[in-house]
Amino acid sequence: DAGVTQSPTHLIKTRGQQVTLRCSPKSGHDTVSWYQQALGQGPQFIFQYYEEEERQRGNFPDRFSGHQFPNYSSELNVNALLLGDSALYLCASSFGTGTNQPQHFGDGTRLSIL
Amino acid sequence: GQQVMQIPQYQHVQEGEDFTTYCNSSTTLSNIQWYKQRPGGHPVFLIQLVKSGEVKKQKRLTFQFGEAKKNSSLHITATQTTDVGTYFCAGPDNYGQNFVFGPGTRLSVLP
């Protein structure tokens, strides 16, 4: 039973570029949430996808966008990259959108902006 | 907006000593979850507490939810080197629609 898988594991970009990160949820899960984790901090909620729609959004600018596909996998896109976007980007899946569901995290994509 | 705080930020203990981390929310929570993140790893769900005053145990770990449902604690008895990592609490935001994570408590265990 595969858990949450994310790709790529590491990525190096320069300011102004665009990036796409990918996530496949745990088998049986239909909801994907994306988090940004800066070094030494807790994960910060970016947005959540359910039934191919963005359901909730955290305090992140429109440069951050996403998509969910019919197979429940998801992408996170970030445009016009800034140095401050350097972080570990975590994908978490769950069954349903409720906050009483455990979040199952992937290993993350470490994004470095030069 | 809602804030979730954790203390201490760091804790260094000798193997065999006990460890406690505290989590405080600025608002009442419907539930609280605890996660552990090993160095270089990802957060792993440990437990969820729902009821006021609830206490749950997992082997050497004891989790407690405060009576007012605004605070929680995680206590580890007789720490082991495998306990090393950062412990996060997380609760629903003001709208109950997504999670707000605390900043975490980083535990180091000296052998």
Coordinates of C-alpha atoms in Angstrom, one line a residue:
Chain A
D1 CA 0.0 0.0 0.0
A2 CA 1.8 3.1 -1.3
G3 CA 1.8 6.1 0.9
V4 CA 1.9 9.7 -0.3
T5 CA 4.5 10.2 -3.0
Q6 CA 6.0 13.5 -4.1
S7 CA 8.2 14.5 -7.0
P8 CA 10.8 15.8 -7.4
T9 CA 12.6 15.4 -4.1
H10 CA 14.9 18.4 -4.7
L11 CA 14.7 21.3 -7.0
I12 CA 16.9 24.4 -7.6
K13 CA 15.4 27.4 -9.4
T14 CA 16.3 31.0 -9.8
R15 CA 14.3 34.1 -9.0
G16 CA 11.4 34.8 -11.4
Q17 CA 11.2 31.2 -12.7
Q18 CA 8.1 29.0 -12.3
V19 CA 8.0 25.5 -10.7
T20 CA 5.5 22.6 -10.6
L21 CA 5.5 20.1 -7.8
R22 CA 3.6 16.8 -7.9
C23 CA 1.8 14.6 -5.4
S24 CA 0.1 11.3 -5.4
P25 CA -2.1 10.6 -2.4
K26 CA -2.2 7.5 -0.3
S27 CA -4.4 4.8 -1.7
G28 CA -8.0 5.4 -0.7
H29 CA -7.6 9.1 0.0
D30 CA -9.4 11.7 -2.0
T31 CA -8.2 15.0 -0.5
V32 CA -4.8 16.6 -1.0
S33 CA -3.5 19.5 1.1
W34 CA -0.2 21.4 0.4
Y35 CA 2.0 22.9 3.1
Q36 CA 5.1 25.1 3.0
Q37 CA 7.6 24.4 5.8
A38 CA 10.5 26.9 6.2
L39 CA 13.6 25.7 8.1
G40 CA 12.9 25.3 11.8
Q41 CA 9.2 26.1 11.5
G42 CA 6.0 24.2 11.5
P43 CA 4.1 23.5 8.2
Q44 CA 2.0 26.4 6.9
F45 CA -1.2 25.5 5.0
I46 CA -1.3 26.7 1.4
F47 CA -4.5 25.1 0.0
Q48 CA -6.6 22.0 -0.1
Y49 CA -8.1 20.2 -3.1
Y50 CA -11.1 17.9 -3.1
E51 CA -13.2 16.8 -6.0
E52 CA -10.8 18.6 -8.3
E53 CA -11.5 22.0 -6.8
E54 CA -9.7 24.2 -4.4
R55 CA -11.7 24.0 -1.2
Q56 CA -9.6 26.0 1.3
R57 CA -6.8 28.4 1.0
G58 CA -4.2 29.7 3.5
N59 CA -2.6 33.1 3.5
F60 CA -0.5 32.7 0.3
P61 CA -0.5 35.0 -2.8
D62 CA -2.0 34.1 -6.1
R63 CA 1.5 33.1 -7.4
F64 CA 0.7 29.8 -5.7
S65 CA -1.9 27.8 -7.6
G66 CA -2.8 24.1 -7.9
H67 CA -4.7 21.4 -9.6
Q68 CA -6.2 18.1 -8.7
F69 CA -6.8 15.4 -11.3
P70 CA -9.5 12.8 -11.6
N71 CA -7.2 10.2 -10.0
Y72 CA -6.8 12.5 -7.0
S73 CA -3.2 13.3 -7.7
S74 CA -2.3 17.0 -7.4
E75 CA 0.1 19.7 -8.6
L76 CA 1.4 22.8 -6.9
N77 CA 2.5 25.6 -9.2
V78 CA 4.5 28.6 -8.1
N79 CA 5.1 31.5 -10.5
A80 CA 7.6 34.4 -10.3
L81 CA 9.7 32.6 -7.7
L82 CA 11.1 34.7 -4.8
L83 CA 14.1 33.9 -2.6
G84 CA 11.6 33.6 0.3
D85 CA 9.9 30.7 -1.5
S86 CA 12.8 28.5 -0.6
A87 CA 11.3 25.8 1.7
L88 CA 10.2 22.2 2.0
Y89 CA 6.9 21.7 0.3
L90 CA 4.8 19.0 1.8
C91 CA 1.8 17.3 0.4
A92 CA -0.7 15.6 2.8
S93 CA -3.6 13.4 1.9
S94 CA -6.7 12.4 3.8
F95 CA -10.1 10.8 3.3
G96 CA -12.5 13.7 3.2
T97 CA -11.9 17.4 4.0
G98 CA -12.7 17.4 7.7
T99 CA -10.2 18.5 10.3
N100 CA -10.9 15.4 12.3
Q101 CA -8.9 13.3 9.8
P102 CA -5.3 12.5 10.2
Q103 CA -3.0 14.0 7.6
H104 CA -0.6 11.6 5.9
F105 CA 2.4 13.4 4.6
G106 CA 4.8 12.7 1.8
D107 CA 8.6 13.1 2.0
G108 CA 8.3 16.6 0.5
T109 CA 10.1 18.6 -2.2
R110 CA 12.9 20.7 -1.1
L111 CA 12.9 23.9 -3.2
S112 CA 15.9 26.2 -3.3
I113 CA 15.8 29.5 -5.0
L114 CA 19.0 31.1 -6.0
Chain B
G1 CA -6.0 35.3 13.6
Q2 CA -5.7 32.1 15.5
Q3 CA -2.3 31.3 17.0
V4 CA -0.9 28.0 18.1
M5 CA 2.2 28.2 20.3
Q6 CA 4.5 25.5 21.7
I7 CA 7.0 25.5 24.5
P8 CA 9.8 24.8 24.8
Q9 CA 11.3 25.5 21.4
Y10 CA 14.2 23.1 22.1
Q11 CA 14.8 20.5 24.7
H12 CA 17.9 18.5 25.3
V13 CA 17.6 15.5 27.6
Q14 CA 19.8 12.6 28.7
E15 CA 18.5 9.2 27.6
G16 CA 16.2 7.9 30.3
E17 CA 14.9 11.3 31.4
D18 CA 11.4 12.4 30.9
F19 CA 10.2 15.1 28.4
T20 CA 7.2 17.3 28.1
T21 CA 6.1 19.7 25.4
Y22 CA 3.1 22.1 25.8
C23 CA 0.8 23.4 23.1
N24 CA -1.5 26.5 23.6
S25 CA -4.1 27.8 21.2
S26 CA -5.5 31.3 21.3
T27 CA -9.0 29.8 20.6
T28 CA -10.9 26.8 21.7
L29 CA -10.3 23.8 19.5
S30 CA -12.7 21.1 18.4
N31 CA -9.8 18.7 18.4
I32 CA -6.0 18.6 18.4
Q33 CA -3.5 16.4 16.6
W34 CA 0.1 15.6 17.4
Y35 CA 2.8 14.8 14.8
K36 CA 6.4 13.8 15.0
Q37 CA 9.0 14.8 12.4
R38 CA 12.3 13.0 12.4
P39 CA 15.4 15.0 11.2
G40 CA 15.2 15.1 7.4
G41 CA 11.8 13.4 7.4
H42 CA 8.2 14.4 7.1
P43 CA 5.5 14.8 9.8
V44 CA 3.9 11.6 11.0
F45 CA 0.6 11.5 12.7
L46 CA 0.7 10.3 16.3
I47 CA -2.7 10.9 17.8
Q48 CA -5.9 13.0 17.9
L49 CA -7.6 14.2 21.0
V50 CA -11.3 15.3 20.9
K51 CA -12.8 15.4 24.4
S52 CA -12.2 18.0 27.1
G53 CA -9.7 16.6 29.6
E54 CA -9.0 13.6 27.4
V55 CA -5.9 11.6 28.2
K56 CA -4.5 9.0 25.8
K57 CA -1.4 6.8 26.1
Q58 CA 0.8 5.2 23.5
K59 CA 3.5 3.1 25.3
R60 CA 5.8 5.7 26.8
L61 CA 3.9 8.7 25.3
T62 CA 1.0 10.4 27.2
F63 CA -1.2 13.0 25.5
Q64 CA -3.6 15.3 27.3
F65 CA -6.2 17.7 26.1
G66 CA -7.0 20.6 28.5
E67 CA -10.4 21.1 30.1
A68 CA -10.9 24.3 28.2
K69 CA -9.8 22.6 25.0
K70 CA -7.2 25.4 24.4
N71 CA -4.1 23.5 25.5
S72 CA -2.5 20.1 25.2
S73 CA 0.6 18.4 26.3
L74 CA 2.8 15.4 25.2
H75 CA 4.8 13.7 27.9
I76 CA 7.4 11.0 27.1
T77 CA 8.6 8.8 29.9
A78 CA 12.2 7.5 29.9
T79 CA 13.2 9.0 26.6
Q80 CA 15.2 6.9 24.1
T81 CA 17.3 8.0 21.2
T82 CA 14.5 6.9 18.8
D83 CA 12.4 9.8 20.3
V84 CA 14.6 12.4 18.6
G85 CA 12.7 14.7 16.4
T86 CA 10.4 17.7 16.3
Y87 CA 6.9 17.3 17.9
F88 CA 4.1 19.5 16.4
C89 CA 0.6 20.1 17.6
A90 CA -2.0 21.1 15.1
G91 CA -5.6 22.3 15.5
P92 CA -8.4 23.4 13.2
D93 CA -8.4 27.1 12.2
N94 CA -11.1 29.6 13.3
Y95 CA -13.3 28.3 10.5
G96 CA -12.6 24.6 11.3
Q97 CA -11.6 24.1 7.7
N98 CA -7.8 23.6 7.8
F99 CA -5.0 22.9 10.2
V100 CA -2.8 25.4 12.0
F101 CA 0.5 23.9 13.1
G102 CA 2.5 25.0 16.1
P103 CA 6.2 25.9 15.6
G104 CA 7.2 22.6 17.2
T105 CA 9.4 21.4 20.0
R106 CA 12.7 19.9 18.9
L107 CA 13.9 17.1 21.2
S108 CA 17.5 16.0 21.4
V109 CA 18.3 12.8 23.4
L110 CA 21.9 12.3 24.5
P111 CA 22.9 8.7 24.8

